[in-house]
Amino acid sequence: AWRSQGGPSWSQERTLVAVKPDGVQRRLVGTVIQRFERRGFKLVGIKMLQAPESILAEHYQDLQKKPFYPALISYMSSGPVVAMVWEGHNVVHVSRAMIGHTDSTEAAPGTIRGDFSIHISRNVIHASDSVEEAQREIQLWFQRSELVNWVDSGHQASCYPS
Ligand code: GDP
Ligand code: MG
């Protein structure tokens, strides 16, 4: 395997990533998955859904007083989203770097928002912004039974037949 499991500095963290309705409409689901896979993260949950307002209200509970909140809920309800749970070392922090600044105008080229979005109100993707938020959001969007604890085959002895 190109990396080893375990060791004191290897965290197995999880985060919630969602391709927002504009990302689905623009056929960016595959691109997003490819970027996370290539970075080295492990997909442990994925589903497409028309997000119910009950989930969106909880998901964005901290933004309910913001002037753009109604527009945000309407945007997030405008079509299906693809929700995913990704696992790996420091995945919360690294995912935020990969998606880029919330305001697409400030998002660096090379980031998902910096490559595929020009406006904060249609910024293609969500990723949890802290480990605590990630746990809350994963529980909100996924049942425990929808997450798959699969083992990297590169970590199994069967990969190295004698
Ligand atoms: P994020 O964690 O980078 O997604 O950013 P926030 O948690 O601050 O905001 C959640 C989402 O609300 C953003 O991704 C945008 O889709 C939307 N949003 C945030 N700020 C604004 C704003 O000023 N105007 C509009 N229209 N949408 C916003
Ligand atoms: Mg946020």
PDB file of C-alpha atoms and ligand atoms in Angstrom:
ATOM      1  CA  ALA A   1       0.000   0.000   0.000  1.00  0.00           C
ATOM      2  CA  TRP A   2       1.178   3.534  -0.673  1.00  0.00           C
ATOM      3  CA  ARG A   3       0.307   4.556   2.844  1.00  0.00           C
ATOM      4  CA  SER A   4       0.184   2.751   6.144  1.00  0.00           C
ATOM      5  CA  GLN A   5      -2.661   2.513   8.586  1.00  0.00           C
ATOM      6  CA  GLY A   6      -2.365   3.364  12.247  1.00  0.00           C
ATOM      7  CA  GLY A   7       0.374   5.251  13.983  1.00  0.00           C
ATOM      8  CA  PRO A   8      -0.081   8.062  16.465  1.00  0.00           C
ATOM      9  CA  SER A   9      -0.502  10.857  13.923  1.00  0.00           C
ATOM     10  CA  TRP A  10      -3.040   9.124  11.661  1.00  0.00           C
ATOM     11  CA  SER A  11      -6.553  10.306  12.405  1.00  0.00           C
ATOM     12  CA  GLN A  12      -9.586   8.508  11.000  1.00  0.00           C
ATOM     13  CA  GLU A  13     -11.977  11.380  10.722  1.00  0.00           C
ATOM     14  CA  ARG A  14     -15.220  11.712   8.784  1.00  0.00           C
ATOM     15  CA  THR A  15     -16.929  14.668   7.148  1.00  0.00           C
ATOM     16  CA  LEU A  16     -20.157  15.399   5.335  1.00  0.00           C
ATOM     17  CA  VAL A  17     -19.805  16.624   1.754  1.00  0.00           C
ATOM     18  CA  ALA A  18     -22.779  17.479  -0.423  1.00  0.00           C
ATOM     19  CA  VAL A  19     -22.950  18.396  -4.078  1.00  0.00           C
ATOM     20  CA  LYS A  20     -25.577  21.117  -4.061  1.00  0.00           C
ATOM     21  CA  PRO A  21     -28.432  21.319  -6.607  1.00  0.00           C
ATOM     22  CA  ASP A  22     -26.447  23.530  -9.002  1.00  0.00           C
ATOM     23  CA  GLY A  23     -23.574  21.043  -8.933  1.00  0.00           C
ATOM     24  CA  VAL A  24     -25.924  18.167  -9.767  1.00  0.00           C
ATOM     25  CA  GLN A  25     -27.539  20.170 -12.592  1.00  0.00           C
ATOM     26  CA  ARG A  26     -24.113  20.969 -14.018  1.00  0.00           C
ATOM     27  CA  ARG A  27     -23.045  17.285 -13.910  1.00  0.00           C
ATOM     28  CA  LEU A  28     -20.244  17.966 -11.431  1.00  0.00           C
ATOM     29  CA  VAL A  29     -20.955  14.951  -9.198  1.00  0.00           C
ATOM     30  CA  GLY A  30     -18.310  12.780 -10.860  1.00  0.00           C
ATOM     31  CA  THR A  31     -15.717  15.536 -10.771  1.00  0.00           C
ATOM     32  CA  VAL A  32     -16.273  16.059  -7.061  1.00  0.00           C
ATOM     33  CA  ILE A  33     -16.031  12.347  -6.289  1.00  0.00           C
ATOM     34  CA  GLN A  34     -12.898  12.070  -8.409  1.00  0.00           C
ATOM     35  CA  ARG A  35     -11.172  14.896  -6.554  1.00  0.00           C
ATOM     36  CA  PHE A  36     -11.877  13.349  -3.152  1.00  0.00           C
ATOM     37  CA  GLU A  37     -10.836   9.881  -4.289  1.00  0.00           C
ATOM     38  CA  ARG A  38      -7.637  11.127  -5.870  1.00  0.00           C
ATOM     39  CA  ARG A  39      -6.740  13.059  -2.753  1.00  0.00           C
ATOM     40  CA  GLY A  40      -6.828   9.722  -0.941  1.00  0.00           C
ATOM     41  CA  PHE A  41     -10.057   9.877   1.002  1.00  0.00           C
ATOM     42  CA  LYS A  42     -12.391   6.924   1.414  1.00  0.00           C
ATOM     43  CA  LEU A  43     -16.060   7.115   0.498  1.00  0.00           C
ATOM     44  CA  VAL A  44     -18.138   5.488   3.250  1.00  0.00           C
ATOM     45  CA  GLY A  45     -21.621   6.801   2.404  1.00  0.00           C
ATOM     46  CA  ILE A  46     -23.388   8.302  -0.604  1.00  0.00           C
ATOM     47  CA  LYS A  47     -26.960   9.028  -1.630  1.00  0.00           C
ATOM     48  CA  MET A  48     -28.971  11.300  -3.885  1.00  0.00           C
ATOM     49  CA  LEU A  49     -32.009  12.948  -2.408  1.00  0.00           C
ATOM     50  CA  GLN A  50     -34.355  15.857  -2.698  1.00  0.00           C
ATOM     51  CA  ALA A  51     -33.471  17.381   0.649  1.00  0.00           C
ATOM     52  CA  PRO A  52     -36.521  17.913   2.866  1.00  0.00           C
ATOM     53  CA  GLU A  53     -36.846  21.336   4.467  1.00  0.00           C
ATOM     54  CA  SER A  54     -36.649  19.709   7.899  1.00  0.00           C
ATOM     55  CA  ILE A  55     -33.104  18.533   7.191  1.00  0.00           C
ATOM     56  CA  LEU A  56     -32.098  21.827   5.574  1.00  0.00           C
ATOM     57  CA  ALA A  57     -33.435  23.833   8.521  1.00  0.00           C
ATOM     58  CA  GLU A  58     -31.343  21.791  10.942  1.00  0.00           C
ATOM     59  CA  HIS A  59     -28.360  21.734   8.640  1.00  0.00           C
ATOM     60  CA  TYR A  60     -28.316  25.527   8.379  1.00  0.00           C
ATOM     61  CA  GLN A  61     -29.684  26.249  11.880  1.00  0.00           C
ATOM     62  CA  ASP A  62     -26.918  28.770  12.605  1.00  0.00           C
ATOM     63  CA  LEU A  63     -27.869  30.849   9.560  1.00  0.00           C
ATOM     64  CA  GLN A  64     -31.598  31.192  10.246  1.00  0.00           C
ATOM     65  CA  LYS A  65     -31.309  34.895  11.137  1.00  0.00           C
ATOM     66  CA  LYS A  66     -29.290  35.787   8.033  1.00  0.00           C
ATOM     67  CA  PRO A  67     -30.985  37.853   5.335  1.00  0.00           C
ATOM     68  CA  PHE A  68     -30.070  35.283   2.679  1.00  0.00           C
ATOM     69  CA  TYR A  69     -31.545  32.334   4.633  1.00  0.00           C
ATOM     70  CA  PRO A  70     -34.836  32.057   2.660  1.00  0.00           C
ATOM     71  CA  ALA A  71     -32.907  32.200  -0.613  1.00  0.00           C
ATOM     72  CA  LEU A  72     -30.480  29.573   0.704  1.00  0.00           C
ATOM     73  CA  ILE A  73     -33.284  27.147   1.594  1.00  0.00           C
ATOM     74  CA  SER A  74     -34.965  27.760  -1.742  1.00  0.00           C
ATOM     75  CA  TYR A  75     -31.654  27.115  -3.560  1.00  0.00           C
ATOM     76  CA  MET A  76     -30.974  23.941  -1.609  1.00  0.00           C
ATOM     77  CA  SER A  77     -34.535  22.740  -2.330  1.00  0.00           C
ATOM     78  CA  SER A  78     -34.377  23.537  -6.049  1.00  0.00           C
ATOM     79  CA  GLY A  79     -33.293  20.016  -7.015  1.00  0.00           C
ATOM     80  CA  PRO A  80     -31.614  16.906  -5.699  1.00  0.00           C
ATOM     81  CA  VAL A  81     -28.338  16.946  -3.830  1.00  0.00           C
ATOM     82  CA  VAL A  82     -25.745  14.191  -3.561  1.00  0.00           C
ATOM     83  CA  ALA A  83     -24.730  13.716   0.071  1.00  0.00           C
ATOM     84  CA  MET A  84     -21.543  11.855   0.897  1.00  0.00           C
ATOM     85  CA  VAL A  85     -19.484  10.877   3.896  1.00  0.00           C
ATOM     86  CA  TRP A  86     -15.732  10.863   3.330  1.00  0.00           C
ATOM     87  CA  GLU A  87     -13.185   9.427   5.716  1.00  0.00           C
ATOM     88  CA  GLY A  88      -9.464   9.970   6.164  1.00  0.00           C
ATOM     89  CA  HIS A  89      -6.686  11.840   7.885  1.00  0.00           C
ATOM     90  CA  ASN A  90      -7.781  15.390   8.771  1.00  0.00           C
ATOM     91  CA  VAL A  91     -10.577  15.083   6.218  1.00  0.00           C
ATOM     92  CA  VAL A  92     -12.575  17.962   7.719  1.00  0.00           C
ATOM     93  CA  HIS A  93      -9.765  20.472   7.375  1.00  0.00           C
ATOM     94  CA  VAL A  94      -8.529  19.181   4.034  1.00  0.00           C
ATOM     95  CA  SER A  95     -12.045  19.144   2.538  1.00  0.00           C
ATOM     96  CA  ARG A  96     -12.530  22.789   3.426  1.00  0.00           C
ATOM     97  CA  ALA A  97      -9.275  23.598   1.647  1.00  0.00           C
ATOM     98  CA  MET A  98     -10.380  21.548  -1.370  1.00  0.00           C
ATOM     99  CA  ILE A  99     -13.763  23.275  -1.705  1.00  0.00           C
ATOM    100  CA  GLY A 100     -12.354  26.780  -1.236  1.00  0.00           C
ATOM    101  CA  HIS A 101     -13.732  30.021   0.150  1.00  0.00           C
ATOM    102  CA  THR A 102     -17.500  30.314   0.718  1.00  0.00           C
ATOM    103  CA  ASP A 103     -17.574  33.356  -1.554  1.00  0.00           C
ATOM    104  CA  SER A 104     -16.635  31.962  -4.946  1.00  0.00           C
ATOM    105  CA  THR A 105     -15.187  35.345  -5.861  1.00  0.00           C
ATOM    106  CA  GLU A 106     -12.511  34.734  -3.224  1.00  0.00           C
ATOM    107  CA  ALA A 107     -12.078  31.000  -3.906  1.00  0.00           C
ATOM    108  CA  ALA A 108      -8.620  30.176  -5.246  1.00  0.00           C
ATOM    109  CA  PRO A 109      -8.272  28.511  -8.639  1.00  0.00           C
ATOM    110  CA  GLY A 110      -7.692  24.822  -8.043  1.00  0.00           C
ATOM    111  CA  THR A 111     -10.389  24.648  -5.400  1.00  0.00           C
ATOM    112  CA  ILE A 112     -13.786  23.250  -6.374  1.00  0.00           C
ATOM    113  CA  ARG A 113     -15.539  26.571  -5.906  1.00  0.00           C
ATOM    114  CA  GLY A 114     -12.607  28.418  -7.468  1.00  0.00           C
ATOM    115  CA  ASP A 115     -12.809  26.219 -10.551  1.00  0.00           C
ATOM    116  CA  PHE A 116     -16.575  25.817 -10.970  1.00  0.00           C
ATOM    117  CA  SER A 117     -18.388  28.744  -9.371  1.00  0.00           C
ATOM    118  CA  ILE A 118     -18.526  32.507  -9.670  1.00  0.00           C
ATOM    119  CA  HIS A 119     -21.125  33.412  -7.033  1.00  0.00           C
ATOM    120  CA  ILE A 120     -21.638  32.755  -3.315  1.00  0.00           C
ATOM    121  CA  SER A 121     -25.304  31.891  -3.863  1.00  0.00           C
ATOM    122  CA  ARG A 122     -24.488  29.034  -6.287  1.00  0.00           C
ATOM    123  CA  ASN A 123     -21.307  27.614  -4.861  1.00  0.00           C
ATOM    124  CA  VAL A 124     -21.683  23.963  -5.919  1.00  0.00           C
ATOM    125  CA  ILE A 125     -20.615  22.128  -2.796  1.00  0.00           C
ATOM    126  CA  HIS A 126     -20.891  21.824   0.969  1.00  0.00           C
ATOM    127  CA  ALA A 127     -18.347  20.420   3.412  1.00  0.00           C
ATOM    128  CA  SER A 128     -18.546  20.448   7.213  1.00  0.00           C
ATOM    129  CA  ASP A 129     -16.415  23.149   8.778  1.00  0.00           C
ATOM    130  CA  SER A 130     -15.410  21.468  12.062  1.00  0.00           C
ATOM    131  CA  VAL A 131     -15.116  17.953  13.461  1.00  0.00           C
ATOM    132  CA  GLU A 132     -18.069  18.615  15.786  1.00  0.00           C
ATOM    133  CA  GLU A 133     -20.221  19.971  12.959  1.00  0.00           C
ATOM    134  CA  ALA A 134     -19.238  16.988  10.825  1.00  0.00           C
ATOM    135  CA  GLN A 135     -20.539  14.561  13.436  1.00  0.00           C
ATOM    136  CA  ARG A 136     -23.774  16.513  13.772  1.00  0.00           C
ATOM    137  CA  GLU A 137     -24.273  16.750  10.001  1.00  0.00           C
ATOM    138  CA  ILE A 138     -23.472  13.079   9.332  1.00  0.00           C
ATOM    139  CA  GLN A 139     -26.087  12.050  11.906  1.00  0.00           C
ATOM    140  CA  LEU A 140     -28.563  14.457  10.363  1.00  0.00           C
ATOM    141  CA  TRP A 141     -28.159  13.261   6.768  1.00  0.00           C
ATOM    142  CA  PHE A 142     -27.359   9.548   7.221  1.00  0.00           C
ATOM    143  CA  GLN A 143     -28.667   6.614   9.193  1.00  0.00           C
ATOM    144  CA  ARG A 144     -25.924   4.606  10.851  1.00  0.00           C
ATOM    145  CA  SER A 145     -26.866   1.659   8.613  1.00  0.00           C
ATOM    146  CA  GLU A 146     -26.208   3.744   5.490  1.00  0.00           C
ATOM    147  CA  LEU A 147     -22.502   4.090   6.317  1.00  0.00           C
ATOM    148  CA  VAL A 148     -20.183   1.331   5.169  1.00  0.00           C
ATOM    149  CA  ASN A 149     -17.100   0.413   7.181  1.00  0.00           C
ATOM    150  CA  TRP A 150     -15.040  -1.125   4.425  1.00  0.00           C
ATOM    151  CA  VAL A 151     -11.372  -1.935   4.786  1.00  0.00           C
ATOM    152  CA  ASP A 152      -8.711  -0.709   2.398  1.00  0.00           C
ATOM    153  CA  SER A 153      -7.582  -3.878   0.595  1.00  0.00           C
ATOM    154  CA  GLY A 154      -4.060  -2.461   0.702  1.00  0.00           C
ATOM    155  CA  HIS A 155      -4.166  -2.941   4.441  1.00  0.00           C
ATOM    156  CA  GLN A 156      -5.072  -6.610   4.295  1.00  0.00           C
ATOM    157  CA  ALA A 157      -2.592  -9.444   4.405  1.00  0.00           C
ATOM    158  CA  SER A 158      -4.432 -11.066   1.479  1.00  0.00           C
ATOM    159  CA  CYS A 159      -2.924  -8.361  -0.717  1.00  0.00           C
ATOM    160  CA  TYR A 160       0.477  -9.899  -0.232  1.00  0.00           C
ATOM    161  CA  PRO A 161       0.114 -13.601  -1.103  1.00  0.00           C
ATOM    162  CA  SER A 162       3.060 -15.674   0.028  1.00  0.00           C
TER     163      SER A 162
HETATM  164  P1  GDP B   1     -19.870  27.394   3.826  1.00  0.00           P
HETATM  165  O1  GDP B   1     -19.640  26.629   5.112  1.00  0.00           O
HETATM  166  O2  GDP B   1     -18.590  27.730   3.124  1.00  0.00           O
HETATM  167  O3  GDP B   1     -20.834  26.683   2.895  1.00  0.00           O
HETATM  168  O4  GDP B   1     -20.510  28.801   4.211  1.00  0.00           O
HETATM  169  P2  GDP B   1     -21.581  29.196   5.353  1.00  0.00           P
HETATM  170  O5  GDP B   1     -21.766  28.075   6.324  1.00  0.00           O
HETATM  171  O6  GDP B   1     -21.181  30.528   5.894  1.00  0.00           O
HETATM  172  O7  GDP B   1     -22.906  29.413   4.513  1.00  0.00           O
HETATM  173  C1  GDP B   1     -23.630  28.306   4.039  1.00  0.00           C
HETATM  174  C2  GDP B   1     -24.073  28.582   2.630  1.00  0.00           C
HETATM  175  O8  GDP B   1     -24.960  29.686   2.612  1.00  0.00           O
HETATM  176  C3  GDP B   1     -22.971  28.981   1.645  1.00  0.00           C
HETATM  177  O9  GDP B   1     -22.258  27.872   1.125  1.00  0.00           O
HETATM  178  C4  GDP B   1     -23.763  29.685   0.591  1.00  0.00           C
HETATM  179  O10 GDP B   1     -24.414  28.738  -0.270  1.00  0.00           O
HETATM  180  C5  GDP B   1     -24.811  30.400   1.402  1.00  0.00           C
HETATM  181  N1  GDP B   1     -24.411  31.763   1.721  1.00  0.00           N
HETATM  182  C6  GDP B   1     -23.518  32.171   2.655  1.00  0.00           C
HETATM  183  N2  GDP B   1     -23.381  33.504   2.669  1.00  0.00           N
HETATM  184  C7  GDP B   1     -24.231  33.956   1.710  1.00  0.00           C
HETATM  185  C8  GDP B   1     -24.575  35.267   1.237  1.00  0.00           C
HETATM  186  O11 GDP B   1     -24.062  36.282   1.699  1.00  0.00           O
HETATM  187  N3  GDP B   1     -25.499  35.341   0.220  1.00  0.00           N
HETATM  188  C9  GDP B   1     -26.086  34.214  -0.299  1.00  0.00           C
HETATM  189  N4  GDP B   1     -26.978  34.362  -1.292  1.00  0.00           N
HETATM  190  N5  GDP B   1     -25.786  32.978   0.122  1.00  0.00           N
HETATM  191  C10 GDP B   1     -24.880  32.853   1.110  1.00  0.00           C
HETATM  192 MG    MG B   2     -20.790  26.279   6.787  1.00  0.00          MG
END
